[in-house]
């Protein structure tokens, strides 16, 4: 397990002085990148070998959202590899080692020259040293879509949404989707399925579907093909 300690910053919290799913994902993403860097298979290694890790799916369960000023420990570990898929757990704990949030994530190892999935080489799998998967109820990777949606106004991808791979960072889709969460919808669970990457200038149609316990936000292209599907649950 790889971990780092932090303190929740004012710049990371919402109006209620708590982290949201977007900020939690940023912590998780930083933790995974620090992990990869420290074991020698980080950004420079990937660039040299024309590879990248592409996010495929998130599942995050929150017991309590971390609050401003709180000391936290963020942890991650790889628990499986399968051809070109990598599987990672994440966890945030408070100062008393209580689990505040836990996550499962699915990643695809990509060949950047041919823009296709690549078999994960032994150097990478051996560097991560697999551990046991976290004991949680694992949801399916794919999210089923209903037939009816309400569409919100179209918006365009901005430079601030991009990461070092020059496409929209996986956390940015969550930030976009959070604009459509009703104030009285207090989600404690989130799933995200990433279907294709948006780049600078792409136009996105937000499509919203809400039931009693679930809010679905689909960020689609102009042909209604999803970039990302985000599901929030109470």
PDB file of C-alpha atoms in Angstrom:
ATOM      1  CA  UNK A   1       0.000   0.000   0.000  1.00  0.00           C
ATOM      2  CA  UNK A   2       1.195   3.492  -0.875  1.00  0.00           C
ATOM      3  CA  UNK A   3       0.066   6.414   1.309  1.00  0.00           C
ATOM      4  CA  UNK A   4       0.625  10.105   1.838  1.00  0.00           C
ATOM      5  CA  UNK A   5      -0.611  12.450   4.532  1.00  0.00           C
ATOM      6  CA  UNK A   6      -2.330  15.742   3.880  1.00  0.00           C
ATOM      7  CA  UNK A   7      -4.544  18.401   5.408  1.00  0.00           C
ATOM      8  CA  UNK A   8      -7.766  19.486   3.714  1.00  0.00           C
ATOM      9  CA  UNK A   9      -7.193  22.920   2.218  1.00  0.00           C
ATOM     10  CA  UNK A  10      -9.630  25.821   1.958  1.00  0.00           C
ATOM     11  CA  UNK A  11      -9.161  25.826  -1.828  1.00  0.00           C
ATOM     12  CA  UNK A  12     -10.442  22.230  -1.987  1.00  0.00           C
ATOM     13  CA  UNK A  13     -13.728  22.508  -0.094  1.00  0.00           C
ATOM     14  CA  UNK A  14     -17.222  23.523  -1.158  1.00  0.00           C
ATOM     15  CA  UNK A  15     -19.557  26.050   0.453  1.00  0.00           C
ATOM     16  CA  UNK A  16     -20.270  23.532   3.231  1.00  0.00           C
ATOM     17  CA  UNK A  17     -16.525  23.317   4.069  1.00  0.00           C
ATOM     18  CA  UNK A  18     -16.399  19.702   2.879  1.00  0.00           C
ATOM     19  CA  UNK A  19     -14.628  17.977   0.032  1.00  0.00           C
ATOM     20  CA  UNK A  20     -16.847  16.849  -2.836  1.00  0.00           C
ATOM     21  CA  UNK A  21     -16.399  13.908  -5.198  1.00  0.00           C
ATOM     22  CA  UNK A  22     -14.273  16.021  -7.545  1.00  0.00           C
ATOM     23  CA  UNK A  23     -11.816  16.924  -4.772  1.00  0.00           C
ATOM     24  CA  UNK A  24     -11.744  13.339  -3.517  1.00  0.00           C
ATOM     25  CA  UNK A  25     -10.890  12.123  -7.012  1.00  0.00           C
ATOM     26  CA  UNK A  26      -8.091  14.679  -7.197  1.00  0.00           C
ATOM     27  CA  UNK A  27      -6.618  13.237  -3.985  1.00  0.00           C
ATOM     28  CA  UNK A  28      -6.952   9.708  -5.334  1.00  0.00           C
ATOM     29  CA  UNK A  29      -5.444  10.635  -8.675  1.00  0.00           C
ATOM     30  CA  UNK A  30      -2.490  12.412  -7.053  1.00  0.00           C
ATOM     31  CA  UNK A  31      -1.935   9.402  -4.811  1.00  0.00           C
ATOM     32  CA  UNK A  32      -1.825   6.992  -7.750  1.00  0.00           C
ATOM     33  CA  UNK A  33       0.576   9.227  -9.673  1.00  0.00           C
ATOM     34  CA  UNK A  34       2.861   9.653  -6.636  1.00  0.00           C
ATOM     35  CA  UNK A  35       2.792   5.870  -6.235  1.00  0.00           C
ATOM     36  CA  UNK A  36       3.792   5.285  -9.866  1.00  0.00           C
ATOM     37  CA  UNK A  37       6.507   7.933  -9.720  1.00  0.00           C
ATOM     38  CA  UNK A  38       8.042   6.524  -6.547  1.00  0.00           C
ATOM     39  CA  UNK A  39       8.301   2.976  -7.939  1.00  0.00           C
ATOM     40  CA  UNK A  40       9.798   4.079 -11.268  1.00  0.00           C
ATOM     41  CA  UNK A  41       6.854   3.663 -13.656  1.00  0.00           C
ATOM     42  CA  UNK A  42       5.529   7.229 -13.612  1.00  0.00           C
ATOM     43  CA  UNK A  43       4.980   9.884 -16.242  1.00  0.00           C
ATOM     44  CA  UNK A  44       8.499   9.845 -17.715  1.00  0.00           C
ATOM     45  CA  UNK A  45       8.513   6.044 -17.944  1.00  0.00           C
ATOM     46  CA  UNK A  46       5.151   6.043 -19.700  1.00  0.00           C
ATOM     47  CA  UNK A  47       6.177   8.776 -22.129  1.00  0.00           C
ATOM     48  CA  UNK A  48       9.439   6.984 -22.977  1.00  0.00           C
ATOM     49  CA  UNK A  49       7.550   3.751 -23.744  1.00  0.00           C
ATOM     50  CA  UNK A  50       4.646   5.476 -25.530  1.00  0.00           C
ATOM     51  CA  UNK A  51       2.114   4.373 -22.956  1.00  0.00           C
ATOM     52  CA  UNK A  52      -0.522   5.917 -20.716  1.00  0.00           C
ATOM     53  CA  UNK A  53      -3.126   4.791 -18.221  1.00  0.00           C
ATOM     54  CA  UNK A  54      -6.646   5.734 -19.335  1.00  0.00           C
ATOM     55  CA  UNK A  55      -9.403   5.820 -16.744  1.00  0.00           C
ATOM     56  CA  UNK A  56     -12.229   3.395 -17.528  1.00  0.00           C
ATOM     57  CA  UNK A  57     -14.399   3.405 -14.398  1.00  0.00           C
ATOM     58  CA  UNK A  58     -14.735   4.773 -10.863  1.00  0.00           C
ATOM     59  CA  UNK A  59     -16.762   3.537  -7.920  1.00  0.00           C
ATOM     60  CA  UNK A  60     -16.527   5.712  -4.798  1.00  0.00           C
ATOM     61  CA  UNK A  61     -18.334   5.152  -1.495  1.00  0.00           C
ATOM     62  CA  UNK A  62     -18.208   7.909   1.123  1.00  0.00           C
ATOM     63  CA  UNK A  63     -18.848   7.305   4.814  1.00  0.00           C
ATOM     64  CA  UNK A  64     -18.103  10.934   5.671  1.00  0.00           C
ATOM     65  CA  UNK A  65     -16.773  13.757   3.527  1.00  0.00           C
ATOM     66  CA  UNK A  66     -13.486  15.196   4.860  1.00  0.00           C
ATOM     67  CA  UNK A  67     -13.808  18.743   6.178  1.00  0.00           C
ATOM     68  CA  UNK A  68     -11.654  21.868   5.991  1.00  0.00           C
ATOM     69  CA  UNK A  69      -8.497  21.660   8.090  1.00  0.00           C
ATOM     70  CA  UNK A  70      -8.811  17.936   8.777  1.00  0.00           C
ATOM     71  CA  UNK A  71      -5.717  15.744   8.737  1.00  0.00           C
ATOM     72  CA  UNK A  72      -6.174  12.816   6.371  1.00  0.00           C
ATOM     73  CA  UNK A  73      -4.201   9.884   4.985  1.00  0.00           C
ATOM     74  CA  UNK A  74      -4.731   8.926   1.343  1.00  0.00           C
ATOM     75  CA  UNK A  75      -3.806   5.406   0.241  1.00  0.00           C
ATOM     76  CA  UNK A  76      -3.814   3.302  -2.904  1.00  0.00           C
ATOM     77  CA  UNK A  77      -2.763  -0.132  -4.071  1.00  0.00           C
ATOM     78  CA  UNK A  78      -3.083  -2.270  -7.192  1.00  0.00           C
ATOM     79  CA  UNK A  79      -4.978  -5.518  -6.691  1.00  0.00           C
ATOM     80  CA  UNK A  80      -5.142  -7.049 -10.176  1.00  0.00           C
ATOM     81  CA  UNK A  81      -3.951  -6.855 -13.776  1.00  0.00           C
ATOM     82  CA  UNK A  82      -5.684  -8.548 -16.710  1.00  0.00           C
ATOM     83  CA  UNK A  83      -4.191  -8.184 -20.210  1.00  0.00           C
ATOM     84  CA  UNK A  84      -4.532  -4.405 -20.654  1.00  0.00           C
ATOM     85  CA  UNK A  85      -6.724  -3.675 -17.592  1.00  0.00           C
ATOM     86  CA  UNK A  86      -5.358  -2.501 -14.256  1.00  0.00           C
ATOM     87  CA  UNK A  87      -7.405  -2.443 -11.043  1.00  0.00           C
ATOM     88  CA  UNK A  88      -6.756  -0.118  -8.094  1.00  0.00           C
ATOM     89  CA  UNK A  89      -8.313   0.547  -4.718  1.00  0.00           C
ATOM     90  CA  UNK A  90      -8.145   3.872  -2.885  1.00  0.00           C
ATOM     91  CA  UNK A  91      -8.915   4.949   0.651  1.00  0.00           C
ATOM     92  CA  UNK A  92      -9.072   8.135   2.730  1.00  0.00           C
ATOM     93  CA  UNK A  93      -8.750   7.840   6.507  1.00  0.00           C
ATOM     94  CA  UNK A  94      -9.004  10.433   9.253  1.00  0.00           C
ATOM     95  CA  UNK A  95      -6.512  10.991  12.073  1.00  0.00           C
ATOM     96  CA  UNK A  96      -8.112   8.115  14.019  1.00  0.00           C
ATOM     97  CA  UNK A  97      -7.719   5.766  11.033  1.00  0.00           C
ATOM     98  CA  UNK A  98     -11.453   5.707  10.406  1.00  0.00           C
ATOM     99  CA  UNK A  99     -12.257   5.098   6.738  1.00  0.00           C
ATOM    100  CA  UNK A 100     -13.907   8.200   5.294  1.00  0.00           C
ATOM    101  CA  UNK A 101     -14.008   7.128   1.648  1.00  0.00           C
ATOM    102  CA  UNK A 102     -13.066   4.056  -0.345  1.00  0.00           C
ATOM    103  CA  UNK A 103     -12.919   3.500  -4.085  1.00  0.00           C
ATOM    104  CA  UNK A 104     -12.453   0.986  -6.836  1.00  0.00           C
ATOM    105  CA  UNK A 105     -11.013   2.023 -10.177  1.00  0.00           C
ATOM    106  CA  UNK A 106     -10.453   0.354 -13.540  1.00  0.00           C
ATOM    107  CA  UNK A 107      -7.734   1.572 -15.894  1.00  0.00           C
ATOM    108  CA  UNK A 108      -6.742   0.704 -19.465  1.00  0.00           C
ATOM    109  CA  UNK A 109      -3.070   0.594 -20.484  1.00  0.00           C
ATOM    110  CA  UNK A 110      -2.832   2.402 -23.819  1.00  0.00           C
ATOM    111  CA  UNK A 111      -0.333   2.446 -26.696  1.00  0.00           C
ATOM    112  CA  UNK A 112      -0.106   6.144 -27.585  1.00  0.00           C
ATOM    113  CA  UNK A 113       1.507   5.536 -30.983  1.00  0.00           C
ATOM    114  CA  UNK A 114      -1.298   3.315 -32.253  1.00  0.00           C
ATOM    115  CA  UNK A 115      -4.047   4.678 -29.980  1.00  0.00           C
ATOM    116  CA  UNK A 116      -5.109   1.218 -28.834  1.00  0.00           C
ATOM    117  CA  UNK A 117      -4.955  -0.886 -25.659  1.00  0.00           C
ATOM    118  CA  UNK A 118      -1.598  -2.533 -24.945  1.00  0.00           C
ATOM    119  CA  UNK A 119      -0.709  -5.610 -22.928  1.00  0.00           C
ATOM    120  CA  UNK A 120       0.718  -4.560 -19.567  1.00  0.00           C
ATOM    121  CA  UNK A 121       4.380  -5.536 -19.471  1.00  0.00           C
ATOM    122  CA  UNK A 122       5.973  -7.430 -16.590  1.00  0.00           C
ATOM    123  CA  UNK A 123       8.098  -4.453 -15.530  1.00  0.00           C
ATOM    124  CA  UNK A 124       4.938  -2.540 -14.677  1.00  0.00           C
ATOM    125  CA  UNK A 125       3.036  -5.337 -12.944  1.00  0.00           C
ATOM    126  CA  UNK A 126       6.056  -6.359 -10.864  1.00  0.00           C
ATOM    127  CA  UNK A 127       6.662  -2.752  -9.785  1.00  0.00           C
ATOM    128  CA  UNK A 128       3.176  -2.447  -8.279  1.00  0.00           C
ATOM    129  CA  UNK A 129       3.294  -5.648  -6.174  1.00  0.00           C
ATOM    130  CA  UNK A 130      -0.388  -6.588  -6.071  1.00  0.00           C
ATOM    131  CA  UNK A 131      -2.249  -6.646  -2.753  1.00  0.00           C
ATOM    132  CA  UNK A 132      -5.651  -7.941  -1.668  1.00  0.00           C
ATOM    133  CA  UNK A 133      -8.703  -6.101  -2.984  1.00  0.00           C
ATOM    134  CA  UNK A 134     -10.595  -3.971  -0.451  1.00  0.00           C
ATOM    135  CA  UNK A 135     -13.610  -5.840   1.032  1.00  0.00           C
ATOM    136  CA  UNK A 136     -16.469  -3.859  -0.492  1.00  0.00           C
ATOM    137  CA  UNK A 137     -19.448  -4.562  -2.716  1.00  0.00           C
ATOM    138  CA  UNK A 138     -18.101  -4.089  -6.235  1.00  0.00           C
ATOM    139  CA  UNK A 139     -20.544  -2.564  -8.713  1.00  0.00           C
ATOM    140  CA  UNK A 140     -20.505  -3.384 -12.436  1.00  0.00           C
ATOM    141  CA  UNK A 141     -18.101  -1.391 -14.565  1.00  0.00           C
ATOM    142  CA  UNK A 142     -20.816  -0.408 -17.055  1.00  0.00           C
ATOM    143  CA  UNK A 143     -23.728   1.878 -16.175  1.00  0.00           C
ATOM    144  CA  UNK A 144     -27.124   1.191 -17.756  1.00  0.00           C
ATOM    145  CA  UNK A 145     -28.828   4.165 -19.380  1.00  0.00           C
ATOM    146  CA  UNK A 146     -32.536   5.030 -19.144  1.00  0.00           C
ATOM    147  CA  UNK A 147     -34.515   6.173 -22.168  1.00  0.00           C
ATOM    148  CA  UNK A 148     -35.589   9.615 -20.993  1.00  0.00           C
ATOM    149  CA  UNK A 149     -33.337  12.573 -20.225  1.00  0.00           C
ATOM    150  CA  UNK A 150     -33.535  16.318 -19.712  1.00  0.00           C
ATOM    151  CA  UNK A 151     -30.850  18.128 -21.689  1.00  0.00           C
ATOM    152  CA  UNK A 152     -28.956  21.114 -20.283  1.00  0.00           C
ATOM    153  CA  UNK A 153     -27.249  23.812 -22.410  1.00  0.00           C
ATOM    154  CA  UNK A 154     -24.241  22.770 -24.474  1.00  0.00           C
ATOM    155  CA  UNK A 155     -20.766  23.893 -23.380  1.00  0.00           C
ATOM    156  CA  UNK A 156     -17.254  23.560 -24.818  1.00  0.00           C
ATOM    157  CA  UNK A 157     -14.118  21.948 -23.411  1.00  0.00           C
ATOM    158  CA  UNK A 158     -11.674  24.599 -22.146  1.00  0.00           C
ATOM    159  CA  UNK A 159      -7.899  24.471 -21.667  1.00  0.00           C
ATOM    160  CA  UNK A 160      -8.337  24.271 -17.896  1.00  0.00           C
ATOM    161  CA  UNK A 161     -10.072  20.894 -18.356  1.00  0.00           C
ATOM    162  CA  UNK A 162      -7.037  19.230 -19.982  1.00  0.00           C
ATOM    163  CA  UNK A 163      -4.245  17.191 -18.416  1.00  0.00           C
ATOM    164  CA  UNK A 164      -0.756  16.185 -19.584  1.00  0.00           C
ATOM    165  CA  UNK A 165      -2.298  13.775 -22.099  1.00  0.00           C
ATOM    166  CA  UNK A 166      -4.052  16.712 -23.814  1.00  0.00           C
ATOM    167  CA  UNK A 167      -7.528  15.363 -23.202  1.00  0.00           C
ATOM    168  CA  UNK A 168     -10.097  16.115 -20.498  1.00  0.00           C
ATOM    169  CA  UNK A 169      -8.852  14.767 -17.170  1.00  0.00           C
ATOM    170  CA  UNK A 170     -11.101  12.115 -15.641  1.00  0.00           C
ATOM    171  CA  UNK A 171     -11.765  14.294 -12.608  1.00  0.00           C
ATOM    172  CA  UNK A 172     -12.866  17.218 -14.760  1.00  0.00           C
ATOM    173  CA  UNK A 173     -15.876  15.256 -16.032  1.00  0.00           C
ATOM    174  CA  UNK A 174     -16.942  14.843 -12.413  1.00  0.00           C
ATOM    175  CA  UNK A 175     -16.513  18.564 -11.842  1.00  0.00           C
ATOM    176  CA  UNK A 176     -18.697  19.241 -14.893  1.00  0.00           C
ATOM    177  CA  UNK A 177     -21.377  16.808 -13.709  1.00  0.00           C
ATOM    178  CA  UNK A 178     -21.557  18.310 -10.219  1.00  0.00           C
ATOM    179  CA  UNK A 179     -23.114  21.456 -11.684  1.00  0.00           C
ATOM    180  CA  UNK A 180     -26.308  19.447 -12.216  1.00  0.00           C
ATOM    181  CA  UNK A 181     -26.675  17.927  -8.739  1.00  0.00           C
ATOM    182  CA  UNK A 182     -29.692  19.448  -6.935  1.00  0.00           C
ATOM    183  CA  UNK A 183     -28.767  21.117  -3.659  1.00  0.00           C
ATOM    184  CA  UNK A 184     -30.963  18.734  -1.660  1.00  0.00           C
ATOM    185  CA  UNK A 185     -29.493  15.595  -3.290  1.00  0.00           C
ATOM    186  CA  UNK A 186     -26.836  14.477  -0.793  1.00  0.00           C
ATOM    187  CA  UNK A 187     -25.060  11.695  -2.638  1.00  0.00           C
ATOM    188  CA  UNK A 188     -22.758   9.344  -0.757  1.00  0.00           C
ATOM    189  CA  UNK A 189     -21.963   7.060  -3.688  1.00  0.00           C
ATOM    190  CA  UNK A 190     -20.671   7.753  -7.169  1.00  0.00           C
ATOM    191  CA  UNK A 191     -19.885   5.659 -10.214  1.00  0.00           C
ATOM    192  CA  UNK A 192     -18.398   6.864 -13.472  1.00  0.00           C
ATOM    193  CA  UNK A 193     -17.959   5.058 -16.771  1.00  0.00           C
ATOM    194  CA  UNK A 194     -15.596   6.650 -19.287  1.00  0.00           C
ATOM    195  CA  UNK A 195     -16.381   5.767 -22.895  1.00  0.00           C
ATOM    196  CA  UNK A 196     -14.270   8.180 -24.942  1.00  0.00           C
ATOM    197  CA  UNK A 197     -11.993  11.161 -24.443  1.00  0.00           C
ATOM    198  CA  UNK A 198     -12.997  14.758 -25.076  1.00  0.00           C
ATOM    199  CA  UNK A 199     -10.370  17.239 -26.253  1.00  0.00           C
ATOM    200  CA  UNK A 200     -10.027  21.009 -26.488  1.00  0.00           C
ATOM    201  CA  UNK A 201     -12.957  22.609 -28.308  1.00  0.00           C
ATOM    202  CA  UNK A 202     -15.259  19.587 -28.200  1.00  0.00           C
ATOM    203  CA  UNK A 203     -18.858  20.466 -27.404  1.00  0.00           C
ATOM    204  CA  UNK A 204     -20.619  18.581 -24.626  1.00  0.00           C
ATOM    205  CA  UNK A 205     -24.337  18.045 -24.084  1.00  0.00           C
ATOM    206  CA  UNK A 206     -25.184  17.373 -20.416  1.00  0.00           C
ATOM    207  CA  UNK A 207     -28.119  14.944 -20.142  1.00  0.00           C
ATOM    208  CA  UNK A 208     -29.770  14.472 -16.746  1.00  0.00           C
ATOM    209  CA  UNK A 209     -32.048  11.767 -15.370  1.00  0.00           C
ATOM    210  CA  UNK A 210     -33.193  11.695 -11.734  1.00  0.00           C
ATOM    211  CA  UNK A 211     -35.134   9.092  -9.772  1.00  0.00           C
ATOM    212  CA  UNK A 212     -35.796   8.843  -6.040  1.00  0.00           C
ATOM    213  CA  UNK A 213     -32.342   7.613  -5.040  1.00  0.00           C
ATOM    214  CA  UNK A 214     -30.252   8.096  -8.164  1.00  0.00           C
ATOM    215  CA  UNK A 215     -29.052  10.985 -10.294  1.00  0.00           C
ATOM    216  CA  UNK A 216     -27.539  10.219 -13.685  1.00  0.00           C
ATOM    217  CA  UNK A 217     -25.507  12.777 -15.638  1.00  0.00           C
ATOM    218  CA  UNK A 218     -24.398  11.799 -19.136  1.00  0.00           C
ATOM    219  CA  UNK A 219     -21.850  14.073 -20.799  1.00  0.00           C
ATOM    220  CA  UNK A 220     -22.389  13.416 -24.506  1.00  0.00           C
ATOM    221  CA  UNK A 221     -21.056  14.619 -27.834  1.00  0.00           C
ATOM    222  CA  UNK A 222     -23.274  16.392 -30.357  1.00  0.00           C
ATOM    223  CA  UNK A 223     -24.465  13.015 -31.677  1.00  0.00           C
ATOM    224  CA  UNK A 224     -25.536  11.951 -28.171  1.00  0.00           C
ATOM    225  CA  UNK A 225     -22.661   9.482 -27.852  1.00  0.00           C
ATOM    226  CA  UNK A 226     -21.433   9.557 -24.225  1.00  0.00           C
ATOM    227  CA  UNK A 227     -17.998  10.738 -23.267  1.00  0.00           C
ATOM    228  CA  UNK A 228     -18.678   9.868 -19.646  1.00  0.00           C
ATOM    229  CA  UNK A 229     -21.615   8.574 -17.606  1.00  0.00           C
ATOM    230  CA  UNK A 230     -21.778   9.589 -13.947  1.00  0.00           C
ATOM    231  CA  UNK A 231     -24.201   8.055 -11.458  1.00  0.00           C
ATOM    232  CA  UNK A 232     -24.785   9.529  -7.996  1.00  0.00           C
ATOM    233  CA  UNK A 233     -26.635   7.609  -5.297  1.00  0.00           C
ATOM    234  CA  UNK A 234     -27.970   8.574  -1.878  1.00  0.00           C
TER     235      UNK A 234
END
